[in-house]
Coordinates of C-alpha atoms in Angstrom, one line a residue:
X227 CA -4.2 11.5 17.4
X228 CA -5.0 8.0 15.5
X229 CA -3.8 4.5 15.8
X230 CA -2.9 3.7 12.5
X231 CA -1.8 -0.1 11.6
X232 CA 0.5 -0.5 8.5
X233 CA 0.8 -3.4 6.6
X234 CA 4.9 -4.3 5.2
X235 CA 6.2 -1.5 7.2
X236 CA 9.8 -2.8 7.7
X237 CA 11.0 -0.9 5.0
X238 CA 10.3 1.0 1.9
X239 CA 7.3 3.3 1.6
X240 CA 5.7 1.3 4.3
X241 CA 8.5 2.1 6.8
X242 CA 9.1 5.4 5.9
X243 CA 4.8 6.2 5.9
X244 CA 5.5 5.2 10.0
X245 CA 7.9 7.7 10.2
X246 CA 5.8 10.4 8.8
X247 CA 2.4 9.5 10.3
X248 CA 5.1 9.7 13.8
X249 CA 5.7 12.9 13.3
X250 CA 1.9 13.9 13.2
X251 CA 1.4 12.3 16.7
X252 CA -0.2 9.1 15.6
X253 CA 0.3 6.0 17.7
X254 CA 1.4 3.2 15.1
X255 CA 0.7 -0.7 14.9
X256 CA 3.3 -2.1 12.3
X257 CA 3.8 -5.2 10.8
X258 CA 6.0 -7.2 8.6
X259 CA 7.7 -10.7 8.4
X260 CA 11.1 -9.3 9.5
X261 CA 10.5 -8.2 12.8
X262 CA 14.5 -7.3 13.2
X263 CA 13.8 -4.7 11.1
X264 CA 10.6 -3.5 13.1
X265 CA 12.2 -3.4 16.4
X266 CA 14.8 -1.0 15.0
X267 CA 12.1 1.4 13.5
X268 CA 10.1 1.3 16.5
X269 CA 13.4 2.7 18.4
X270 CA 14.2 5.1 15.9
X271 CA 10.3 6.6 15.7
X272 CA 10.5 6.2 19.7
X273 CA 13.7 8.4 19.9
X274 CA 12.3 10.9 17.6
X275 CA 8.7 10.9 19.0
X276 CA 8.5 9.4 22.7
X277 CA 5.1 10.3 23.0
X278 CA 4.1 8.0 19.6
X279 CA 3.1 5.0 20.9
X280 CA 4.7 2.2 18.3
X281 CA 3.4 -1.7 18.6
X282 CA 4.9 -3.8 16.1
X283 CA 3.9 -7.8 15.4
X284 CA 5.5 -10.3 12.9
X285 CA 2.8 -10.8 10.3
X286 CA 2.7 -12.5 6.9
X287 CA -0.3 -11.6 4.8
X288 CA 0.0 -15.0 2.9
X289 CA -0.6 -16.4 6.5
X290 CA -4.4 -15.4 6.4
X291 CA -5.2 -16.7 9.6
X292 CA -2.9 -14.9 11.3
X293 CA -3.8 -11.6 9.0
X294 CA -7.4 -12.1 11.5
X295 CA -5.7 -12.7 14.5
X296 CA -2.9 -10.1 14.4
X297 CA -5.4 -7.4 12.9
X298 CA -8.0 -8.1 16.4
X299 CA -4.8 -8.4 19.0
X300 CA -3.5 -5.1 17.4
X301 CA -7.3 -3.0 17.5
X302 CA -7.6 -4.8 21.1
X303 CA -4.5 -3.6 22.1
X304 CA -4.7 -0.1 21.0
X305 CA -8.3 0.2 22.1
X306 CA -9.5 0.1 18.1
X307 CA -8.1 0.9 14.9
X308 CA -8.7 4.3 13.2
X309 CA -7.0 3.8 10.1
X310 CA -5.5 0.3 8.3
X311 CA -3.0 0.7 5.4
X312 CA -3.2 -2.1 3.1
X313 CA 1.0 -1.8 2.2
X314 CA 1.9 -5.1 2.2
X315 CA 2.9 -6.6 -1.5
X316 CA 5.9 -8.4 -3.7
X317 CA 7.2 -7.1 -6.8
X318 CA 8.3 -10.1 -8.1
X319 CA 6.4 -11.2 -11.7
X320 CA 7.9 -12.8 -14.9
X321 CA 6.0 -12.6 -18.7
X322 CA 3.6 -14.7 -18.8
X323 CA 3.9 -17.9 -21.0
X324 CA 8.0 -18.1 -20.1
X325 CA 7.8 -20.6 -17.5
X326 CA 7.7 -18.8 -14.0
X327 CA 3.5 -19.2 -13.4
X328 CA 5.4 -20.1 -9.9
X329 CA 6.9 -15.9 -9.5
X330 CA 3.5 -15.1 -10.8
X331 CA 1.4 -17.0 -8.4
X332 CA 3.4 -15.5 -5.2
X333 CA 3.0 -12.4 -6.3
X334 CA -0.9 -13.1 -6.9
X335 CA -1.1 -14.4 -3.7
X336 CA 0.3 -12.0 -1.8
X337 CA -0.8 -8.9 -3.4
X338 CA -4.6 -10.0 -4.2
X339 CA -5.4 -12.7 -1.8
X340 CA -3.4 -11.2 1.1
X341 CA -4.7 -7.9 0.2
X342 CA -8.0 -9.3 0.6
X343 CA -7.6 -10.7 3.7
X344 CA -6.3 -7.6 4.8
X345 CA -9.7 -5.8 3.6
X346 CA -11.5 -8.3 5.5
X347 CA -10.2 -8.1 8.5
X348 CA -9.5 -4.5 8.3
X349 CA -13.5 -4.2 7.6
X350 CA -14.6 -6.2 10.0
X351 CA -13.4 -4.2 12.6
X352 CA -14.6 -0.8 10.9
X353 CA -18.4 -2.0 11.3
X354 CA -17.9 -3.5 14.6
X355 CA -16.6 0.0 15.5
X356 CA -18.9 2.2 13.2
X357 CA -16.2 3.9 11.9
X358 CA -12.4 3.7 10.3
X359 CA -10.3 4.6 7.3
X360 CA -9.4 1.9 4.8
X361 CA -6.5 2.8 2.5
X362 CA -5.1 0.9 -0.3
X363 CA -2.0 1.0 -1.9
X364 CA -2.4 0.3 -5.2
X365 CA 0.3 1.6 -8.0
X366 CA 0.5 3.5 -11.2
X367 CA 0.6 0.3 -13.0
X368 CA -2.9 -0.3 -12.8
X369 CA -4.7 2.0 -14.5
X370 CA -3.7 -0.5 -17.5
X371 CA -2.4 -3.9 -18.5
X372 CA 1.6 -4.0 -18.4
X373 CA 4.0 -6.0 -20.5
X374 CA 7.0 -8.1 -19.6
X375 CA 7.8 -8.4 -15.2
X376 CA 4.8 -6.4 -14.2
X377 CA 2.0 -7.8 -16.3
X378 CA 0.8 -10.1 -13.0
X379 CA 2.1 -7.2 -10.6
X380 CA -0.4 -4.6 -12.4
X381 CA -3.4 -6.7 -12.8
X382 CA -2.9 -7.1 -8.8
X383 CA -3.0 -3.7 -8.4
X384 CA -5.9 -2.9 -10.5
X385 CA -7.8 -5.2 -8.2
X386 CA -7.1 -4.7 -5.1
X387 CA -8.1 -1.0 -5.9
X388 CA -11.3 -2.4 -7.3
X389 CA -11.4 -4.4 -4.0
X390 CA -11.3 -1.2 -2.0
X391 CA -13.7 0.6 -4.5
X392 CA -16.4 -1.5 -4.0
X393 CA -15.7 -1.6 -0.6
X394 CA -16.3 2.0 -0.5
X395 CA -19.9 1.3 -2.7
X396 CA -20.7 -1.0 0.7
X397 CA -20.0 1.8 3.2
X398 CA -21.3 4.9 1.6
X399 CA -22.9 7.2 3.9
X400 CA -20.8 5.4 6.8
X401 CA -18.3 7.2 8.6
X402 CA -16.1 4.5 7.1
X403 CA -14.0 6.1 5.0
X404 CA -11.5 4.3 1.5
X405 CA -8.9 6.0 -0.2
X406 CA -6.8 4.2 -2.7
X407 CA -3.4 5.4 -4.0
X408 CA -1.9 5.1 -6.8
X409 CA 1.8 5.9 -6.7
X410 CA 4.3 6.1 -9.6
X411 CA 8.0 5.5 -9.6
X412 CA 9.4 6.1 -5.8
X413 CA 12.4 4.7 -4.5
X414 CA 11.7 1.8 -2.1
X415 CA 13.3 -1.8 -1.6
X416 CA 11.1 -3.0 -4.3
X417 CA 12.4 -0.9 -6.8
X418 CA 15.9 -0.9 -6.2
X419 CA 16.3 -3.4 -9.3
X420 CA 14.0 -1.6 -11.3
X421 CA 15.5 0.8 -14.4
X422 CA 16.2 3.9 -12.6
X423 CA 14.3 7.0 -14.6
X424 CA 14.1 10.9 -14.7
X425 CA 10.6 10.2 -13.2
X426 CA 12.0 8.0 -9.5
X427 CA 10.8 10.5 -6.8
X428 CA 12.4 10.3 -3.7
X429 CA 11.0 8.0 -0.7
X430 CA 10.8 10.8 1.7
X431 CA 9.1 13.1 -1.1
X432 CA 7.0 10.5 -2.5
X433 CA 5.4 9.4 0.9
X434 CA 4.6 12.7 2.1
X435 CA 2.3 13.2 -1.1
X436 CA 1.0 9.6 -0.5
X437 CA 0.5 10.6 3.8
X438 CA -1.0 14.1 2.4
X439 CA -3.9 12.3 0.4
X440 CA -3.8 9.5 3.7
X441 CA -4.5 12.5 5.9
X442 CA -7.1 14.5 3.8
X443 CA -8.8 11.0 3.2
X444 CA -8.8 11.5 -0.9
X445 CA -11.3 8.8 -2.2
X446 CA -8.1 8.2 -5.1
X447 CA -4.5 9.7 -5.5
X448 CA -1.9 9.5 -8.2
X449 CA 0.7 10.6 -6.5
X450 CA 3.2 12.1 -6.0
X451 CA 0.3 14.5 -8.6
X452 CA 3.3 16.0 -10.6
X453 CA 3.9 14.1 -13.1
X454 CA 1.4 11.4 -12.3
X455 CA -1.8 13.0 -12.7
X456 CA -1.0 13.7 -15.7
X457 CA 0.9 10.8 -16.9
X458 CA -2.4 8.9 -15.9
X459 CA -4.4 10.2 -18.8
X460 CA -1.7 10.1 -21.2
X461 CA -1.1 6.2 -20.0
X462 CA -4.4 5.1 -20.9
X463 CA -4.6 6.1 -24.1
X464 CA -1.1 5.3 -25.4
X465 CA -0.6 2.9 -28.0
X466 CA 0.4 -0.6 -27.4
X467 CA 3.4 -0.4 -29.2
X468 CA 4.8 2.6 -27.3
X469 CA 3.8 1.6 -24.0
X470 CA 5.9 -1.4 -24.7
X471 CA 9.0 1.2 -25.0
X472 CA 7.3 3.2 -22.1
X473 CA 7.7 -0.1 -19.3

């Protein structure tokens, strides 16, 4: 058993990752802005799982103070942290030059700069403790530069997996271990907007594969791996023009 503390767990691949890791046997620390939302998880994982242990906290990563604060109450509380997932993230973004630097900036802020306050505290802890498991939710999108909604989006994903990566450079040969994920189309709250394609994967399918990497502590994950792995080396080498079609 672990104490695991997840980041925009109230719903989406964040909520349904608490569900999962529950039915391992791992006590849970989650956090999100609407805490309605949280209580109700907590009673549904503590109906399912009574011997789960579930602490949930109101938490927004934009608030970076309180990123420090709620990070130490929560490790205090559950006598350490074994493993923080860096969820938390908006998937708002406009094209750049249209007039909306202000959706851009939010989403900047909150999946970079929160993300990095998340690292930070996350890491402190880890080499207070000597050990932990950082992982990072990245996305698909960042294994290249994206046009139109998700140009911002995708370059704040292909940092904050940077951020992780050379986080992992600082610990090596620690027992502090950083996996970062890349997942590619899964149903969740964010992309309930988005242009429904033959690719979507479930939420339940699509965060087991992302708990299975979690769990075997993967240094990287495209997942779910069919067709993403793949898809990855195709992605990168695509021309611009296509890509354009592709998004």
């Amino acid at each position: 058993m672990t104490s695991i503390l997840i980041t925009g767990a109230s719903s989406g691949l964040g909520a349904e990752m608490a569900r999962q890791f529950a039915a391992l046997g791992h006590d849970l620390a989650l956090c999100a802005r609407r805490t309605d939302r949280l209580d109700d998880l907590r009673a549904e994982i503590g109906a399912a799982h009574p011997g789960v242990r579930v602490v949930v906290t109101a938490l927004d990563v934009t608030d970076h103070d309180a990123v420090f604060a709620v990070f130490e109450e929560l490790a205090a509380e559950l006598g350490g942290l074994d493993r923080v997932v860096v969820n938390a993230g908006l998937g708002k973004g406009q094209p750049l030059g249209t007039g909306r630097f202000d959706a851009n900036l939010e989403t900047a802020r909150t999946n970079f700069i929160g993300a990095l306050a998340q690292t930070e505290a996350a890491a402190a802890i880890f080499r207070r403790q000597g050990r932990g498991h950082l992982v990072m939710v990245s996305s698909f999108s960042a294994l290249r530069g994206m046009p139109g909604n998700i140009t911002t989006y995708a370059a704040t994903k292909a940092a904050v997996a940077h951020l992780a990566e050379g986080f992992r450079a600082d610990v090596h040969g620690t027992p502090i271990k950083v996996t970062v994920l890349y997942p590619g189309y899964i149903v969740s709250e964010m992309s309930g907007t988005s242009r429904r394609t033959p690719l979507m994967t479930s939420t339940e399918k699509g965060v087991r594969a992302m708990v299975e990497a979690i769990e075997k502590e993967k240094r990287s994950a495209r997942v779910p791996a069919w067709p993403w792995a793949p898809l990855g080396f195709v992605v990168k080498r695509v021309p611009v023009g296509l890509l354009r079609r592709l998004t």
